[in-house]
Short mmCIF file of C-alpha atoms in Angstrom, two decimals:
data_model
loop_
_atom_site.label_atom_id
_atom_site.label_comp_id
_atom_site.label_asym_id
_atom_site.label_seq_id
_atom_site.Cartn_x
_atom_site.Cartn_y
_atom_site.Cartn_z
CA MET A 1 -2.17 46.23 8.16
CA GLY A 2 -4.37 47.32 5.24
CA LEU A 3 -8.14 47.25 5.12
CA THR A 4 -9.76 44.13 3.73
CA ASP A 5 -12.53 44.19 1.14
CA GLU A 6 -14.88 42.78 3.80
CA GLN A 7 -14.07 45.55 6.25
CA TRP A 8 -14.54 48.24 3.62
CA THR A 9 -17.87 46.79 2.42
CA ALA A 10 -19.16 46.65 6.00
CA ALA A 11 -17.95 50.20 6.68
CA ARG A 12 -19.69 51.53 3.57
CA ARG A 13 -22.97 49.95 4.73
CA VAL A 14 -22.71 51.53 8.19
CA VAL A 15 -21.91 54.97 6.75
CA HIS A 16 -24.83 54.72 4.33
CA ARG A 17 -27.20 53.74 7.17
CA ALA A 18 -25.86 56.57 9.35
CA ILE A 19 -26.42 59.22 6.68
CA ARG A 20 -29.91 57.85 5.90
CA SER A 21 -30.96 57.58 9.58
CA SER A 22 -29.47 60.74 11.10
CA LEU A 23 -28.39 62.78 8.04
CA HIS A 24 -24.82 63.10 9.27
CA CYS A 25 -21.62 61.61 10.56
CA SER A 26 -19.45 63.40 13.09
CA ILE A 27 -15.88 64.35 12.30
CA THR A 28 -13.24 65.17 14.88
CA SER A 29 -10.23 67.32 14.07
CA LEU A 30 -7.68 69.02 16.30
CA ASN A 31 -7.81 72.70 17.21
CA ALA A 32 -4.54 74.66 17.28
CA ASP A 33 -4.28 74.13 21.06
CA GLY A 34 -4.64 70.35 20.63
CA SER A 35 -8.20 70.17 21.92
CA PRO A 36 -10.72 68.17 19.88
CA HIS A 37 -13.21 69.84 17.56
CA VAL A 38 -16.26 67.72 16.74
CA THR A 39 -18.73 68.74 14.06
CA PRO A 40 -21.45 67.04 12.05
CA ILE A 41 -20.84 66.48 8.36
CA GLY A 42 -23.81 65.33 6.37
CA SER A 43 -21.88 64.71 3.24
CA PHE A 44 -19.32 61.94 3.81
CA LEU A 45 -19.25 59.44 0.94
CA PRO A 46 -17.05 56.34 0.90
CA THR A 47 -15.56 55.91 -2.56
CA SER A 48 -12.92 53.31 -3.44
CA LYS A 49 -11.49 51.01 -0.77
CA GLY A 50 -10.00 53.06 2.06
CA ARG A 51 -11.05 56.37 0.55
CA GLY A 52 -13.91 58.79 0.79
CA ILE A 53 -14.82 62.43 0.34
CA TYR A 54 -16.79 65.05 2.15
CA PHE A 55 -18.09 68.33 0.85
CA ASP A 56 -16.26 71.21 2.46
CA ALA A 57 -19.20 73.54 2.67
CA PHE A 58 -20.11 74.75 6.13
CA ASN A 59 -17.53 74.52 8.87
CA LYS A 60 -14.70 77.03 8.76
CA GLN A 61 -13.09 75.68 11.95
CA LEU A 62 -12.91 72.15 10.53
CA ALA A 63 -11.32 73.52 7.35
CA ALA A 64 -8.73 75.50 9.31
CA ASN A 65 -7.96 72.52 11.53
CA VAL A 66 -7.39 70.00 8.72
CA ASP A 67 -5.32 72.52 6.76
CA ARG A 68 -2.99 72.62 9.79
CA ASP A 69 -3.25 68.94 10.88
CA PRO A 70 -5.00 66.54 8.47
CA ARG A 71 -5.67 63.78 11.03
CA VAL A 72 -9.38 63.09 11.65
CA THR A 73 -11.77 60.51 13.03
CA ILE A 74 -15.21 60.13 11.48
CA LEU A 75 -17.96 58.60 13.61
CA ALA A 76 -20.91 57.05 11.78
CA VAL A 77 -23.80 55.75 13.91
CA ASP A 78 -26.94 54.13 12.56
CA SER A 79 -29.66 55.79 14.65
CA GLY A 80 -32.53 54.17 12.78
CA PRO A 81 -35.29 53.21 15.25
CA VAL A 82 -36.14 49.94 13.46
CA MET A 83 -32.56 48.64 13.64
CA TRP A 84 -32.32 49.65 17.31
CA ALA A 85 -35.70 48.13 18.22
CA LYS A 86 -34.82 44.81 16.54
CA SER A 87 -31.41 44.75 18.22
CA LEU A 88 -32.83 45.55 21.65
CA LEU A 89 -35.47 42.83 21.28
CA ARG A 90 -32.82 40.27 20.21
CA GLY A 91 -30.39 41.37 22.88
CA HIS A 92 -27.55 41.99 20.41
CA PHE A 93 -26.73 43.84 17.21
CA VAL A 94 -26.77 41.79 14.02
CA SER A 95 -24.88 44.53 12.19
CA ALA A 96 -22.52 47.22 13.42
CA PRO A 97 -24.42 50.06 15.09
CA GLY A 98 -21.55 52.39 14.32
CA ILE A 99 -17.91 52.76 13.35
CA ARG A 100 -14.97 55.11 13.64
CA LEU A 101 -13.00 55.77 10.48
CA VAL A 102 -9.52 57.05 11.30
CA GLY A 103 -7.68 58.84 8.53
CA THR A 104 -6.20 61.94 6.97
CA VAL A 105 -7.81 64.68 4.91
CA GLY A 106 -6.46 66.14 1.70
CA GLU A 107 -6.50 69.72 0.48
CA GLN A 108 -9.70 71.43 -0.54
CA ARG A 109 -10.55 70.91 -4.22
CA GLU A 110 -13.45 71.36 -6.63
CA SER A 111 -16.04 68.60 -6.36
CA THR A 112 -17.00 66.66 -9.46
CA GLU A 113 -20.51 66.47 -10.90
CA ARG A 114 -20.50 62.71 -10.27
CA GLU A 115 -19.64 63.18 -6.57
CA VAL A 116 -22.41 65.74 -6.11
CA GLN A 117 -24.90 63.51 -7.92
CA ARG A 118 -23.99 60.50 -5.74
CA PHE A 119 -24.66 62.57 -2.64
CA HIS A 120 -27.89 63.97 -4.05
CA ASP A 121 -29.01 60.38 -4.75
CA LEU A 122 -28.26 59.50 -1.12
CA VAL A 123 -30.38 62.28 0.38
CA GLY A 124 -33.09 61.62 -2.20
CA PRO A 125 -36.37 63.48 -1.73
CA LEU A 126 -34.93 65.63 1.05
CA LEU A 127 -33.14 67.60 -1.67
CA LYS A 128 -36.56 68.76 -2.94
CA THR A 129 -37.32 70.56 0.33
CA LYS A 130 -36.54 74.23 0.87
CA GLY A 131 -34.00 73.28 3.55
CA GLY A 132 -32.50 70.51 1.44
CA VAL A 133 -31.87 72.93 -1.40
CA ARG A 134 -30.27 75.42 1.00
CA MET A 135 -28.10 72.74 2.63
CA TRP A 136 -27.07 70.60 -0.33
CA GLY A 137 -28.09 72.37 -3.54
CA SER A 138 -24.61 73.74 -4.12
CA LEU A 139 -21.60 71.65 -3.12
CA PRO A 140 -18.70 73.11 -5.11
CA LEU A 141 -15.83 72.08 -2.80
CA ALA A 142 -14.73 68.69 -1.49
CA ARG A 143 -11.90 67.06 0.41
CA ASP A 144 -10.56 63.56 -0.03
CA VAL A 145 -10.13 61.36 3.03
CA VAL A 146 -7.75 58.40 3.22
CA ILE A 147 -8.99 55.89 5.78
CA GLU A 148 -6.19 54.16 7.66
CA SER A 149 -8.26 52.10 10.10
CA ILE A 150 -11.83 51.15 10.88
CA GLU A 151 -12.88 50.67 14.48
CA PRO A 152 -16.31 49.29 15.35
CA ILE A 153 -17.98 51.00 18.28
CA HIS A 154 -18.50 48.75 21.27
CA MET A 155 -21.63 48.91 23.37
CA GLY A 156 -21.07 46.36 26.11
CA PRO A 157 -22.81 43.01 25.83
CA MET A 158 -24.88 44.17 22.82
CA THR A 159 -21.71 44.09 20.66
CA ALA A 160 -19.64 41.53 22.61
CA ASP A 161 -19.85 38.88 19.89
CA PHE A 162 -19.87 41.21 16.91
CA ARG A 163 -16.88 40.66 14.59
CA ALA A 164 -17.82 42.24 11.24
CA PHE A 165 -14.56 44.16 11.06
CA GLY A 166 -12.23 41.31 11.96
CA SER A 167 -9.26 42.40 14.02
CA ALA A 168 -8.95 45.90 12.51
CA GLY A 169 -9.09 48.52 15.21
CA GLN A 170 -9.70 45.97 18.00
#
């Protein structure tokens, strides 16, 4: 079953909120012994439906793992205090607090100027800080990700009636 436009639009919103609120998503790959390797990536960008990229800049273990086995899961959680406070007061989430994007990663390649600019626009004024320049000033390498399924995270009764992603991943 392919992803619907609705599912992809909702997923893009959650990823955007996750990057803005916590400056990263987490990505899980498999180590050579089959154990999971989880690392933060602050640079995941959804692109066209069912596709995204991340800048392959910091984590050598992640790079080695996806070169050997390209399967990954990306976890994006909106940790914004306003969204959480509103949801806790209402007793339920009105939008997905987080999602898992399950997919495969392509080979390392040169990033495009447009991709880097889109990410720089996302982090906004943080790029003007000394740390922002060190972290994101140079992003020469990227990897494409093909998303095969989207799974909303479930948090008990707070997400019991939440259906933004239809039946995908349920």
